[in-house]
Amino acid sequence: MPHQATQCAKGRRVMTHRIISKFLLVFIIAGMTSVATAEIAKPETFNIKSYGAIGDGVAVNTEAIQKTIDACHAAGGGVVRVPVGDFVIGTIQLKSNIALSLDYGASLLGSQEMKDYPTDQLRPAREGNSECLLYAEDATNIRLEGLGVIDGRGTSKAFPRRSGPGGRDNRPRLIRFENCENLTFSGLTYKRPAFWGLHLIDCKNIHFDAVTVRFRNNNYNNGGLDIDGCENVLIENCDISAGDDAICLKSSKKTCRNIVVRGCRPDSNTAALKFGTSSRGGFIDVRVTNCYFHDCPMGAIKLLSVDGGRLENVDISRVAMEDVGNPIFLRLGGRGKTYGEGAATVGTLKNIRICDVVAKLTIEDRAKTVEAEGARTHNFSIKEMHLADESVIGIGA
């Protein structure tokens, strides 16, 4: 056991050095973003009430808030302030150099009318439906901050599944940002999306800090943070309660690369942390440390490479789990999804280290499972894992 602990520590140091060296870019960008934020604070603040917004919880303010954002963007950037009040909105589009700042007591409430979620001005979604509440594409320097609430009000009663034309599922996501850079999510509370929650696709240089997510038992598919094909991501000090996977890395096209998760407290009806299932681009250089995963009856950690991608250089350490089912599940295989590019071959799993995990299990399925095809696994280890109940280790092909 001491030898295992030593090897685990050495592995962590190597992995940490690798990730930190590659992650230096994030902190350089973070410094640039801080400068950008400081510059944003100098111009005038654009108060949405000055553009006709009414915070009575009834009036729809989509046009007024979009005008505020457009004016701020045209002025070269600044702060769009949401003061105390309940402001109902449909789809609004954020643009470069905008800080959307919600005061304590301020709420942006998603309209419960589908007509307020048009998609004609939006890029079609790569996966799922295109409707969303907050949208951005090809933008830089966007900040969502403050002590307020963004509430999609996407209950199953207001937005039932497959209720669109021809049985299409048109439930809106809470946030959909595509191909954006320098994104900061700080302090806000996010609630009740009708579909997926915070969905970022092919974005770079992202920081989530002290974000609160409350999606659990609201509607179907209410994932927390869905990070698809993104690079240089830091998720820290977040409290995430999700219906679907709480922190979910996807790679439907590009590689998810240089990701750090630390000091977070996720719970979920499915998994606290998941890689996949979309895994075409793979997952490389990911570090998860000092987290508390709880209340996950279907499992806590799920690492999947089933679309041909590489799953490499992953370090998970100092994780406490409570009231979870299967604590760790890994799968390397092929599910036959093509993404329009032909069938993918089985990918690779390399340099995966899971250390210092303490788990209290409450479900009968108590297995740590690795499912693999062929000899495509290299340098995989689970060490210093302590389970409160008896468990088994299953490794299957």
mmCIF file of C-alpha atoms in Angstrom:
data_model
loop_
_atom_site.group_PDB
_atom_site.id
_atom_site.type_symbol
_atom_site.label_atom_id
_atom_site.label_comp_id
_atom_site.label_asym_id
_atom_site.label_seq_id
_atom_site.Cartn_x
_atom_site.Cartn_y
_atom_site.Cartn_z
ATOM 1 C CA MET A 1 0.000 0.000 0.000
ATOM 2 C CA PRO A 2 2.823 2.555 0.778
ATOM 3 C CA HIS A 3 4.367 1.661 -2.586
ATOM 4 C CA GLN A 4 1.009 2.237 -4.276
ATOM 5 C CA ALA A 5 0.609 5.572 -2.515
ATOM 6 C CA THR A 6 4.118 6.595 -3.631
ATOM 7 C CA GLN A 7 3.397 5.611 -7.213
ATOM 8 C CA CYS A 8 0.086 7.442 -7.047
ATOM 9 C CA ALA A 9 1.791 10.584 -5.736
ATOM 10 C CA LYS A 10 4.475 10.371 -8.438
ATOM 11 C CA GLY A 11 1.816 9.919 -11.079
ATOM 12 C CA ARG A 12 -0.056 12.929 -9.785
ATOM 13 C CA ARG A 13 3.088 15.070 -9.871
ATOM 14 C CA VAL A 14 3.822 14.086 -13.475
ATOM 15 C CA MET A 15 0.225 14.623 -14.493
ATOM 16 C CA THR A 16 0.000 17.923 -12.626
ATOM 17 C CA HIS A 17 3.209 19.195 -14.238
ATOM 18 C CA ARG A 18 1.909 18.252 -17.680
ATOM 19 C CA ILE A 19 -1.475 19.870 -17.190
ATOM 20 C CA ILE A 20 -0.116 22.975 -15.469
ATOM 21 C CA SER A 21 2.402 23.538 -18.255
ATOM 22 C CA LYS A 22 -0.341 23.310 -20.830
ATOM 23 C CA PHE A 23 -2.747 25.219 -18.624
ATOM 24 C CA LEU A 24 -0.443 28.224 -18.268
ATOM 25 C CA LEU A 25 -2.151 29.599 -21.329
ATOM 26 C CA VAL A 26 -5.398 29.721 -19.368
ATOM 27 C CA PHE A 27 -3.866 31.899 -16.691
ATOM 28 C CA ILE A 28 -2.261 34.132 -19.278
ATOM 29 C CA ILE A 29 -5.648 34.458 -20.928
ATOM 30 C CA ALA A 30 -7.242 34.903 -17.512
ATOM 31 C CA GLY A 31 -4.913 37.826 -16.912
ATOM 32 C CA MET A 32 -5.885 39.241 -20.270
ATOM 33 C CA THR A 33 -9.531 38.668 -19.417
ATOM 34 C CA SER A 34 -9.043 40.472 -16.093
ATOM 35 C CA VAL A 35 -7.578 43.406 -17.960
ATOM 36 C CA ALA A 36 -10.467 43.241 -20.404
ATOM 37 C CA THR A 37 -12.907 43.163 -17.490
ATOM 38 C CA ALA A 38 -11.206 46.159 -15.914
ATOM 39 C CA GLU A 39 -11.532 47.975 -19.206
ATOM 40 C CA ILE A 40 -15.178 46.956 -19.433
ATOM 41 C CA ALA A 41 -15.822 48.546 -16.042
ATOM 42 C CA LYS A 42 -14.663 51.990 -17.242
ATOM 43 C CA PRO A 43 -17.345 52.773 -19.845
ATOM 44 C CA GLU A 44 -20.845 53.606 -18.777
ATOM 45 C CA THR A 45 -23.084 50.870 -17.479
ATOM 46 C CA PHE A 46 -26.104 50.109 -19.649
ATOM 47 C CA ASN A 47 -29.133 49.629 -17.403
ATOM 48 C CA ILE A 48 -31.829 47.538 -19.065
ATOM 49 C CA LYS A 49 -34.538 49.744 -17.518
ATOM 50 C CA SER A 50 -33.206 52.666 -19.518
ATOM 51 C CA TYR A 51 -34.171 50.733 -22.646
ATOM 52 C CA GLY A 52 -37.702 49.930 -21.508
ATOM 53 C CA ALA A 53 -37.347 46.728 -19.484
ATOM 54 C CA ILE A 54 -40.046 46.141 -16.863
ATOM 55 C CA GLY A 55 -39.312 43.795 -13.976
ATOM 56 C CA ASP A 56 -42.846 42.863 -12.987
ATOM 57 C CA GLY A 57 -42.605 39.155 -13.817
ATOM 58 C CA VAL A 58 -45.228 39.553 -16.550
ATOM 59 C CA ALA A 59 -44.017 41.828 -19.343
ATOM 60 C CA VAL A 60 -41.774 40.153 -21.945
ATOM 61 C CA ASN A 61 -38.516 42.109 -22.142
ATOM 62 C CA THR A 62 -36.693 40.341 -24.967
ATOM 63 C CA GLU A 63 -36.641 43.370 -27.242
ATOM 64 C CA ALA A 64 -35.662 45.834 -24.504
ATOM 65 C CA ILE A 65 -32.770 43.717 -23.235
ATOM 66 C CA GLN A 66 -31.542 42.931 -26.748
ATOM 67 C CA LYS A 67 -31.506 46.669 -27.472
ATOM 68 C CA THR A 68 -29.428 47.189 -24.336
ATOM 69 C CA ILE A 69 -26.940 44.530 -25.394
ATOM 70 C CA ASP A 70 -26.727 45.896 -28.936
ATOM 71 C CA ALA A 71 -26.131 49.434 -27.664
ATOM 72 C CA CYS A 72 -23.419 48.239 -25.294
ATOM 73 C CA HIS A 73 -21.735 46.257 -28.065
ATOM 74 C CA ALA A 74 -21.924 49.200 -30.482
ATOM 75 C CA ALA A 75 -20.216 51.398 -27.879
ATOM 76 C CA GLY A 76 -17.268 49.002 -27.794
ATOM 77 C CA GLY A 77 -18.417 46.945 -24.835
ATOM 78 C CA GLY A 78 -19.374 47.460 -21.233
ATOM 79 C CA VAL A 79 -21.682 46.250 -18.495
ATOM 80 C CA VAL A 80 -25.318 45.388 -19.131
ATOM 81 C CA ARG A 81 -26.875 45.761 -15.714
ATOM 82 C CA VAL A 82 -29.977 43.872 -14.595
ATOM 83 C CA PRO A 83 -31.315 45.607 -11.461
ATOM 84 C CA VAL A 84 -33.675 44.168 -8.848
ATOM 85 C CA GLY A 85 -36.807 42.748 -10.471
ATOM 86 C CA ASP A 86 -38.208 39.772 -12.364
ATOM 87 C CA PHE A 87 -37.574 40.258 -16.078
ATOM 88 C CA VAL A 88 -39.242 37.767 -18.439
ATOM 89 C CA ILE A 89 -37.331 37.124 -21.672
ATOM 90 C CA GLY A 90 -37.231 34.898 -24.713
ATOM 91 C CA THR A 91 -34.048 34.252 -26.702
ATOM 92 C CA ILE A 92 -31.425 36.988 -26.393
ATOM 93 C CA GLN A 93 -28.034 37.012 -28.105
ATOM 94 C CA LEU A 94 -24.940 38.092 -26.221
ATOM 95 C CA LYS A 95 -22.091 39.713 -28.118
ATOM 96 C CA SER A 96 -18.382 40.419 -27.678
ATOM 97 C CA ASN A 97 -17.076 42.508 -24.778
ATOM 98 C CA ILE A 98 -20.297 42.272 -22.779
ATOM 99 C CA ALA A 99 -20.578 41.693 -19.035
ATOM 100 C CA LEU A 100 -24.151 40.708 -18.182
ATOM 101 C CA SER A 101 -24.350 41.625 -14.496
ATOM 102 C CA LEU A 102 -27.326 40.731 -12.298
ATOM 103 C CA ASP A 103 -27.839 42.487 -8.977
ATOM 104 C CA TYR A 104 -28.863 40.562 -5.881
ATOM 105 C CA GLY A 105 -32.641 40.223 -6.202
ATOM 106 C CA ALA A 106 -32.547 40.373 -10.012
ATOM 107 C CA SER A 107 -33.932 37.502 -12.099
ATOM 108 C CA LEU A 108 -34.041 36.760 -15.802
ATOM 109 C CA LEU A 109 -37.037 34.464 -16.240
ATOM 110 C CA GLY A 110 -37.489 32.354 -19.345
ATOM 111 C CA SER A 111 -40.761 32.883 -21.155
ATOM 112 C CA GLN A 112 -43.056 29.871 -21.095
ATOM 113 C CA GLU A 113 -44.313 30.603 -24.630
ATOM 114 C CA MET A 114 -42.533 28.784 -27.469
ATOM 115 C CA LYS A 115 -43.075 31.742 -29.812
ATOM 116 C CA ASP A 116 -40.458 33.601 -27.760
ATOM 117 C CA TYR A 117 -37.725 31.128 -28.797
ATOM 118 C CA PRO A 118 -37.222 31.648 -32.555
ATOM 119 C CA THR A 119 -34.268 29.909 -34.212
ATOM 120 C CA ASP A 120 -34.081 31.654 -37.589
ATOM 121 C CA GLN A 121 -31.166 33.852 -36.432
ATOM 122 C CA LEU A 122 -29.318 31.028 -34.652
ATOM 123 C CA ARG A 123 -26.758 28.547 -35.903
ATOM 124 C CA PRO A 124 -28.341 25.068 -36.004
ATOM 125 C CA ALA A 125 -27.338 23.005 -33.007
ATOM 126 C CA ARG A 126 -24.928 20.141 -33.646
ATOM 127 C CA GLU A 127 -26.765 17.919 -31.181
ATOM 128 C CA GLY A 128 -30.328 18.252 -29.990
ATOM 129 C CA ASN A 129 -32.701 21.100 -30.723
ATOM 130 C CA SER A 130 -31.583 24.673 -31.415
ATOM 131 C CA GLU A 131 -33.884 26.662 -29.131
ATOM 132 C CA CYS A 132 -32.226 28.406 -26.170
ATOM 133 C CA LEU A 133 -32.622 31.301 -23.759
ATOM 134 C CA LEU A 134 -29.134 32.884 -23.893
ATOM 135 C CA TYR A 135 -27.160 32.490 -27.110
ATOM 136 C CA ALA A 136 -23.765 33.560 -28.483
ATOM 137 C CA GLU A 137 -21.671 32.595 -31.474
ATOM 138 C CA ASP A 138 -18.145 33.596 -32.613
ATOM 139 C CA ALA A 139 -17.890 36.086 -29.742
ATOM 140 C CA THR A 140 -15.082 36.995 -27.328
ATOM 141 C CA ASN A 141 -14.934 38.377 -23.785
ATOM 142 C CA ILE A 142 -18.366 37.520 -22.416
ATOM 143 C CA ARG A 143 -18.941 37.578 -18.679
ATOM 144 C CA LEU A 144 -22.045 36.434 -16.780
ATOM 145 C CA GLU A 145 -21.741 37.675 -13.226
ATOM 146 C CA GLY A 146 -23.444 38.820 -10.077
ATOM 147 C CA LEU A 147 -25.684 37.479 -7.332
ATOM 148 C CA GLY A 148 -28.891 37.185 -9.331
ATOM 149 C CA VAL A 149 -30.732 34.272 -10.924
ATOM 150 C CA ILE A 150 -31.235 33.025 -14.480
ATOM 151 C CA ASP A 151 -34.307 30.787 -14.334
ATOM 152 C CA GLY A 152 -35.500 29.021 -17.479
ATOM 153 C CA ARG A 153 -38.802 28.055 -15.829
ATOM 154 C CA GLY A 154 -38.627 25.011 -18.093
ATOM 155 C CA THR A 155 -40.903 22.684 -16.195
ATOM 156 C CA SER A 156 -42.271 19.561 -17.853
ATOM 157 C CA LYS A 157 -45.758 21.078 -17.682
ATOM 158 C CA ALA A 158 -44.705 24.218 -19.557
ATOM 159 C CA PHE A 159 -42.373 22.377 -21.973
ATOM 160 C CA PRO A 160 -43.359 18.718 -22.475
ATOM 161 C CA ARG A 161 -41.111 16.522 -24.594
ATOM 162 C CA ARG A 162 -41.724 16.145 -28.337
ATOM 163 C CA SER A 163 -44.510 18.709 -28.344
ATOM 164 C CA GLY A 164 -43.208 20.636 -31.360
ATOM 165 C CA PRO A 165 -44.437 20.370 -34.971
ATOM 166 C CA GLY A 166 -44.380 16.771 -36.153
ATOM 167 C CA GLY A 167 -43.461 15.580 -32.684
ATOM 168 C CA ARG A 168 -40.154 17.450 -32.684
ATOM 169 C CA ASP A 169 -38.574 18.131 -29.320
ATOM 170 C CA ASN A 170 -38.224 21.912 -29.198
ATOM 171 C CA ARG A 171 -37.571 22.475 -25.507
ATOM 172 C CA PRO A 172 -35.097 25.391 -25.110
ATOM 173 C CA ARG A 173 -31.709 25.058 -23.447
ATOM 174 C CA LEU A 174 -30.762 27.616 -20.852
ATOM 175 C CA ILE A 175 -27.462 28.669 -22.507
ATOM 176 C CA ARG A 176 -25.887 27.771 -25.864
ATOM 177 C CA PHE A 177 -22.537 29.375 -26.761
ATOM 178 C CA GLU A 178 -20.690 28.219 -29.891
ATOM 179 C CA ASN A 179 -17.130 28.988 -30.997
ATOM 180 C CA CYS A 180 -16.587 31.687 -28.370
ATOM 181 C CA GLU A 181 -13.436 32.678 -26.457
ATOM 182 C CA ASN A 182 -12.706 34.162 -23.032
ATOM 183 C CA LEU A 183 -15.892 33.262 -21.180
ATOM 184 C CA THR A 184 -16.412 33.862 -17.466
ATOM 185 C CA PHE A 185 -19.300 32.559 -15.372
ATOM 186 C CA SER A 186 -19.133 33.981 -11.861
ATOM 187 C CA GLY A 187 -21.517 33.898 -8.937
ATOM 188 C CA LEU A 188 -24.918 33.540 -10.592
ATOM 189 C CA THR A 189 -27.537 30.911 -9.832
ATOM 190 C CA TYR A 190 -28.972 28.972 -12.787
ATOM 191 C CA LYS A 191 -32.306 27.193 -12.499
ATOM 192 C CA ARG A 192 -34.798 25.018 -14.370
ATOM 193 C CA PRO A 193 -33.838 24.664 -18.036
ATOM 194 C CA ALA A 194 -36.421 22.951 -20.220
ATOM 195 C CA PHE A 195 -33.688 20.925 -21.962
ATOM 196 C CA TRP A 196 -29.894 21.026 -21.456
ATOM 197 C CA GLY A 197 -28.432 23.599 -19.076
ATOM 198 C CA LEU A 198 -25.179 25.444 -19.775
ATOM 199 C CA HIS A 199 -23.958 24.100 -23.110
ATOM 200 C CA LEU A 200 -20.653 25.341 -24.569
ATOM 201 C CA ILE A 201 -19.505 24.048 -27.965
ATOM 202 C CA ASP A 202 -15.993 24.501 -29.437
ATOM 203 C CA CYS A 203 -15.157 27.341 -27.037
ATOM 204 C CA LYS A 204 -11.780 28.322 -25.538
ATOM 205 C CA ASN A 205 -10.533 29.889 -22.305
ATOM 206 C CA ILE A 206 -13.462 29.368 -19.963
ATOM 207 C CA HIS A 207 -13.735 29.998 -16.236
ATOM 208 C CA PHE A 208 -16.612 28.858 -14.018
ATOM 209 C CA ASP A 209 -16.264 30.186 -10.469
ATOM 210 C CA ALA A 210 -18.721 29.921 -7.563
ATOM 211 C CA VAL A 211 -21.620 29.090 -9.854
ATOM 212 C CA THR A 212 -24.771 27.516 -8.408
ATOM 213 C CA VAL A 213 -26.879 25.172 -10.545
ATOM 214 C CA ARG A 214 -30.325 23.932 -9.522
ATOM 215 C CA PHE A 215 -31.725 21.675 -12.261
ATOM 216 C CA ARG A 216 -32.579 18.427 -10.490
ATOM 217 C CA ASN A 217 -36.081 16.912 -10.775
ATOM 218 C CA ASN A 218 -37.301 19.666 -13.084
ATOM 219 C CA ASN A 219 -37.599 18.195 -16.606
ATOM 220 C CA TYR A 220 -35.843 15.606 -18.795
ATOM 221 C CA ASN A 221 -32.220 15.998 -20.007
ATOM 222 C CA ASN A 222 -31.384 18.710 -17.472
ATOM 223 C CA GLY A 223 -27.607 18.332 -17.571
ATOM 224 C CA GLY A 224 -25.523 20.851 -15.612
ATOM 225 C CA LEU A 225 -22.349 21.980 -17.410
ATOM 226 C CA ASP A 226 -22.071 20.404 -20.877
ATOM 227 C CA ILE A 227 -18.610 21.200 -22.249
ATOM 228 C CA ASP A 228 -18.284 20.008 -25.866
ATOM 229 C CA GLY A 229 -14.968 20.223 -27.728
ATOM 230 C CA CYS A 230 -13.680 23.037 -25.509
ATOM 231 C CA GLU A 231 -10.108 23.950 -24.542
ATOM 232 C CA ASN A 232 -8.569 25.575 -21.470
ATOM 233 C CA VAL A 233 -11.425 25.244 -18.998
ATOM 234 C CA LEU A 234 -11.293 25.883 -15.262
ATOM 235 C CA ILE A 235 -14.330 24.849 -13.184
ATOM 236 C CA GLU A 236 -13.942 25.674 -9.495
ATOM 237 C CA ASN A 237 -15.973 26.196 -6.334
ATOM 238 C CA CYS A 238 -19.245 25.305 -8.049
ATOM 239 C CA ASP A 239 -22.332 23.756 -6.447
ATOM 240 C CA ILE A 240 -24.160 21.794 -9.130
ATOM 241 C CA SER A 241 -27.388 19.832 -8.701
ATOM 242 C CA ALA A 242 -28.507 18.373 -12.016
ATOM 243 C CA GLY A 243 -31.121 16.010 -13.368
ATOM 244 C CA ASP A 244 -28.731 14.620 -15.984
ATOM 245 C CA ASP A 245 -24.920 14.554 -15.720
ATOM 246 C CA ALA A 246 -23.699 17.397 -13.508
ATOM 247 C CA ILE A 247 -20.321 18.036 -15.189
ATOM 248 C CA CYS A 248 -20.272 16.471 -18.633
ATOM 249 C CA LEU A 249 -17.376 16.678 -21.080
ATOM 250 C CA LYS A 250 -18.361 15.930 -24.675
ATOM 251 C CA SER A 251 -16.382 15.822 -27.913
ATOM 252 C CA SER A 252 -18.844 15.555 -30.772
ATOM 253 C CA LYS A 253 -16.224 16.997 -33.139
ATOM 254 C CA LYS A 254 -13.211 18.651 -31.499
ATOM 255 C CA THR A 255 -11.078 17.378 -28.638
ATOM 256 C CA CYS A 256 -11.930 18.422 -25.096
ATOM 257 C CA ARG A 257 -8.495 19.480 -23.865
ATOM 258 C CA ASN A 258 -6.821 21.080 -20.833
ATOM 259 C CA ILE A 259 -9.651 20.868 -18.315
ATOM 260 C CA VAL A 260 -9.357 21.415 -14.555
ATOM 261 C CA VAL A 261 -12.194 20.749 -12.093
ATOM 262 C CA ARG A 262 -11.523 21.531 -8.443
ATOM 263 C CA GLY A 263 -13.384 22.290 -5.249
ATOM 264 C CA CYS A 264 -16.793 21.407 -6.721
ATOM 265 C CA ARG A 265 -19.838 19.748 -5.158
ATOM 266 C CA PRO A 266 -21.924 18.058 -7.875
ATOM 267 C CA ASP A 267 -24.931 15.773 -7.440
ATOM 268 C CA SER A 268 -27.057 14.190 -10.135
ATOM 269 C CA ASN A 269 -29.750 11.676 -10.955
ATOM 270 C CA THR A 270 -27.165 10.154 -13.326
ATOM 271 C CA ALA A 271 -23.438 11.000 -12.923
ATOM 272 C CA ALA A 272 -21.553 13.691 -11.050
ATOM 273 C CA LEU A 273 -18.761 13.623 -13.655
ATOM 274 C CA LYS A 274 -18.984 12.118 -17.122
ATOM 275 C CA PHE A 275 -16.819 12.025 -20.233
ATOM 276 C CA GLY A 276 -19.033 11.312 -23.253
ATOM 277 C CA THR A 277 -21.153 9.792 -24.448
ATOM 278 C CA SER A 278 -20.269 11.976 -27.481
ATOM 279 C CA SER A 279 -16.558 11.206 -27.755
ATOM 280 C CA ARG A 280 -15.480 11.554 -31.390
ATOM 281 C CA GLY A 281 -12.773 14.126 -30.649
ATOM 282 C CA GLY A 282 -11.587 12.575 -27.394
ATOM 283 C CA PHE A 283 -10.511 13.927 -23.997
ATOM 284 C CA ILE A 284 -6.903 14.867 -23.300
ATOM 285 C CA ASP A 285 -5.239 16.445 -20.236
ATOM 286 C CA VAL A 286 -7.969 16.556 -17.614
ATOM 287 C CA ARG A 287 -7.446 17.008 -13.879
ATOM 288 C CA VAL A 288 -10.148 16.640 -11.230
ATOM 289 C CA THR A 289 -9.248 17.190 -7.594
ATOM 290 C CA ASN A 290 -10.616 17.982 -4.146
ATOM 291 C CA CYS A 291 -14.315 17.458 -4.968
ATOM 292 C CA TYR A 292 -17.364 16.041 -3.176
ATOM 293 C CA PHE A 293 -19.646 13.861 -5.321
ATOM 294 C CA HIS A 294 -22.925 12.968 -3.650
ATOM 295 C CA ASP A 295 -26.437 11.636 -4.232
ATOM 296 C CA CYS A 296 -25.713 9.938 -7.555
ATOM 297 C CA PRO A 297 -27.728 6.680 -7.604
ATOM 298 C CA MET A 298 -26.636 5.771 -11.158
ATOM 299 C CA GLY A 299 -22.938 6.307 -10.514
ATOM 300 C CA ALA A 300 -20.445 9.040 -9.676
ATOM 301 C CA ILE A 301 -17.652 8.963 -12.307
ATOM 302 C CA LYS A 302 -18.193 7.707 -15.872
ATOM 303 C CA LEU A 303 -15.381 7.857 -18.418
ATOM 304 C CA LEU A 304 -16.505 6.765 -21.887
ATOM 305 C CA SER A 305 -14.721 6.648 -25.215
ATOM 306 C CA VAL A 306 -17.151 5.005 -27.624
ATOM 307 C CA ASP A 307 -16.851 7.100 -30.815
ATOM 308 C CA GLY A 308 -13.174 6.568 -31.651
ATOM 309 C CA GLY A 309 -11.629 9.363 -29.589
ATOM 310 C CA ARG A 310 -8.530 9.263 -27.388
ATOM 311 C CA LEU A 311 -9.015 9.312 -23.628
ATOM 312 C CA GLU A 312 -5.570 10.299 -22.357
ATOM 313 C CA ASN A 313 -3.755 11.961 -19.466
ATOM 314 C CA VAL A 314 -6.589 12.041 -16.943
ATOM 315 C CA ASP A 315 -5.847 12.515 -13.250
ATOM 316 C CA ILE A 316 -8.638 12.218 -10.672
ATOM 317 C CA SER A 317 -7.661 12.576 -7.011
ATOM 318 C CA ARG A 318 -8.908 13.603 -3.573
ATOM 319 C CA VAL A 319 -12.559 12.838 -4.279
ATOM 320 C CA ALA A 320 -15.020 12.035 -1.520
ATOM 321 C CA MET A 321 -18.268 10.302 -2.516
ATOM 322 C CA GLU A 322 -21.414 9.798 -0.495
ATOM 323 C CA ASP A 323 -24.688 8.072 -1.380
ATOM 324 C CA VAL A 324 -23.501 6.936 -4.802
ATOM 325 C CA GLY A 325 -24.108 3.772 -6.784
ATOM 326 C CA ASN A 326 -21.278 2.577 -9.015
ATOM 327 C CA PRO A 327 -18.383 4.881 -7.990
ATOM 328 C CA ILE A 328 -16.280 4.510 -11.163
ATOM 329 C CA PHE A 329 -17.245 3.232 -14.600
ATOM 330 C CA LEU A 330 -14.942 3.281 -17.634
ATOM 331 C CA ARG A 331 -15.732 2.092 -21.123
ATOM 332 C CA LEU A 332 -13.591 1.881 -24.232
ATOM 333 C CA GLY A 333 -15.559 0.607 -27.188
ATOM 334 C CA GLY A 334 -17.591 1.518 -30.238
ATOM 335 C CA ARG A 335 -21.293 2.326 -30.387
ATOM 336 C CA GLY A 336 -21.517 2.791 -34.166
ATOM 337 C CA LYS A 337 -22.389 6.486 -34.279
ATOM 338 C CA THR A 338 -21.031 8.148 -37.400
ATOM 339 C CA TYR A 339 -21.553 11.930 -36.998
ATOM 340 C CA GLY A 340 -21.935 11.877 -40.774
ATOM 341 C CA GLU A 341 -18.295 10.901 -41.280
ATOM 342 C CA GLY A 342 -18.362 7.117 -41.437
ATOM 343 C CA ALA A 343 -18.133 4.616 -38.627
ATOM 344 C CA ALA A 344 -15.461 5.355 -36.029
ATOM 345 C CA THR A 345 -12.903 2.787 -34.976
ATOM 346 C CA VAL A 346 -12.320 2.019 -31.312
ATOM 347 C CA GLY A 347 -10.205 4.714 -29.682
ATOM 348 C CA THR A 348 -7.524 4.489 -27.004
ATOM 349 C CA LEU A 349 -7.352 4.827 -23.226
ATOM 350 C CA LYS A 350 -3.949 5.919 -21.942
ATOM 351 C CA ASN A 351 -2.440 7.410 -18.763
ATOM 352 C CA ILE A 352 -5.527 7.325 -16.556
ATOM 353 C CA ARG A 353 -4.865 7.677 -12.825
ATOM 354 C CA ILE A 354 -7.529 7.640 -10.129
ATOM 355 C CA CYS A 355 -6.166 8.133 -6.618
ATOM 356 C CA ASP A 356 -7.356 8.960 -3.101
ATOM 357 C CA VAL A 357 -11.058 8.245 -3.533
ATOM 358 C CA VAL A 358 -13.295 7.582 -0.541
ATOM 359 C CA ALA A 359 -16.808 6.376 -1.369
ATOM 360 C CA LYS A 360 -19.898 5.570 0.658
ATOM 361 C CA LEU A 361 -22.115 3.348 -1.463
ATOM 362 C CA THR A 362 -25.860 3.000 -1.096
ATOM 363 C CA ILE A 363 -26.884 1.068 -4.211
ATOM 364 C CA GLU A 364 -26.466 -2.677 -4.765
ATOM 365 C CA ASP A 365 -24.363 -2.160 -7.904
ATOM 366 C CA ARG A 366 -20.974 -1.684 -6.230
ATOM 367 C CA ALA A 367 -18.572 -2.317 -9.073
ATOM 368 C CA LYS A 368 -15.647 -0.347 -10.354
ATOM 369 C CA THR A 369 -15.887 -1.335 -14.021
ATOM 370 C CA VAL A 370 -13.586 -1.120 -16.992
ATOM 371 C CA GLU A 371 -15.033 -2.353 -20.275
ATOM 372 C CA ALA A 372 -12.499 -2.505 -23.072
ATOM 373 C CA GLU A 373 -12.022 -3.931 -26.558
ATOM 374 C CA GLY A 374 -8.663 -5.294 -27.608
ATOM 375 C CA ALA A 375 -5.355 -4.027 -26.225
ATOM 376 C CA ARG A 376 -6.006 -0.313 -26.425
ATOM 377 C CA THR A 377 -5.511 0.522 -22.765
ATOM 378 C CA HIS A 378 -2.163 1.797 -21.480
ATOM 379 C CA ASN A 379 -1.112 2.982 -18.018
ATOM 380 C CA PHE A 380 -4.437 2.706 -16.234
ATOM 381 C CA SER A 381 -4.519 2.645 -12.451
ATOM 382 C CA ILE A 382 -6.935 2.915 -9.542
ATOM 383 C CA LYS A 383 -5.088 3.359 -6.241
ATOM 384 C CA GLU A 384 -5.902 4.380 -2.712
ATOM 385 C CA MET A 385 -9.618 3.770 -3.126
ATOM 386 C CA HIS A 386 -11.624 3.170 0.031
ATOM 387 C CA LEU A 387 -15.209 1.947 -0.090
ATOM 388 C CA ALA A 388 -17.551 1.987 2.876
ATOM 389 C CA ASP A 389 -19.134 -1.329 1.753
ATOM 390 C CA GLU A 390 -17.818 -4.478 0.131
ATOM 391 C CA SER A 391 -17.298 -4.075 -3.586
ATOM 392 C CA VAL A 392 -16.006 -5.904 -6.607
ATOM 393 C CA ILE A 393 -13.758 -4.925 -9.451
ATOM 394 C CA GLY A 394 -15.006 -5.929 -12.867
ATOM 395 C CA ILE A 395 -12.876 -5.686 -15.994
ATOM 396 C CA GLY A 396 -14.607 -6.912 -19.107
ATOM 397 C CA ALA A 397 -13.983 -6.958 -22.843
#
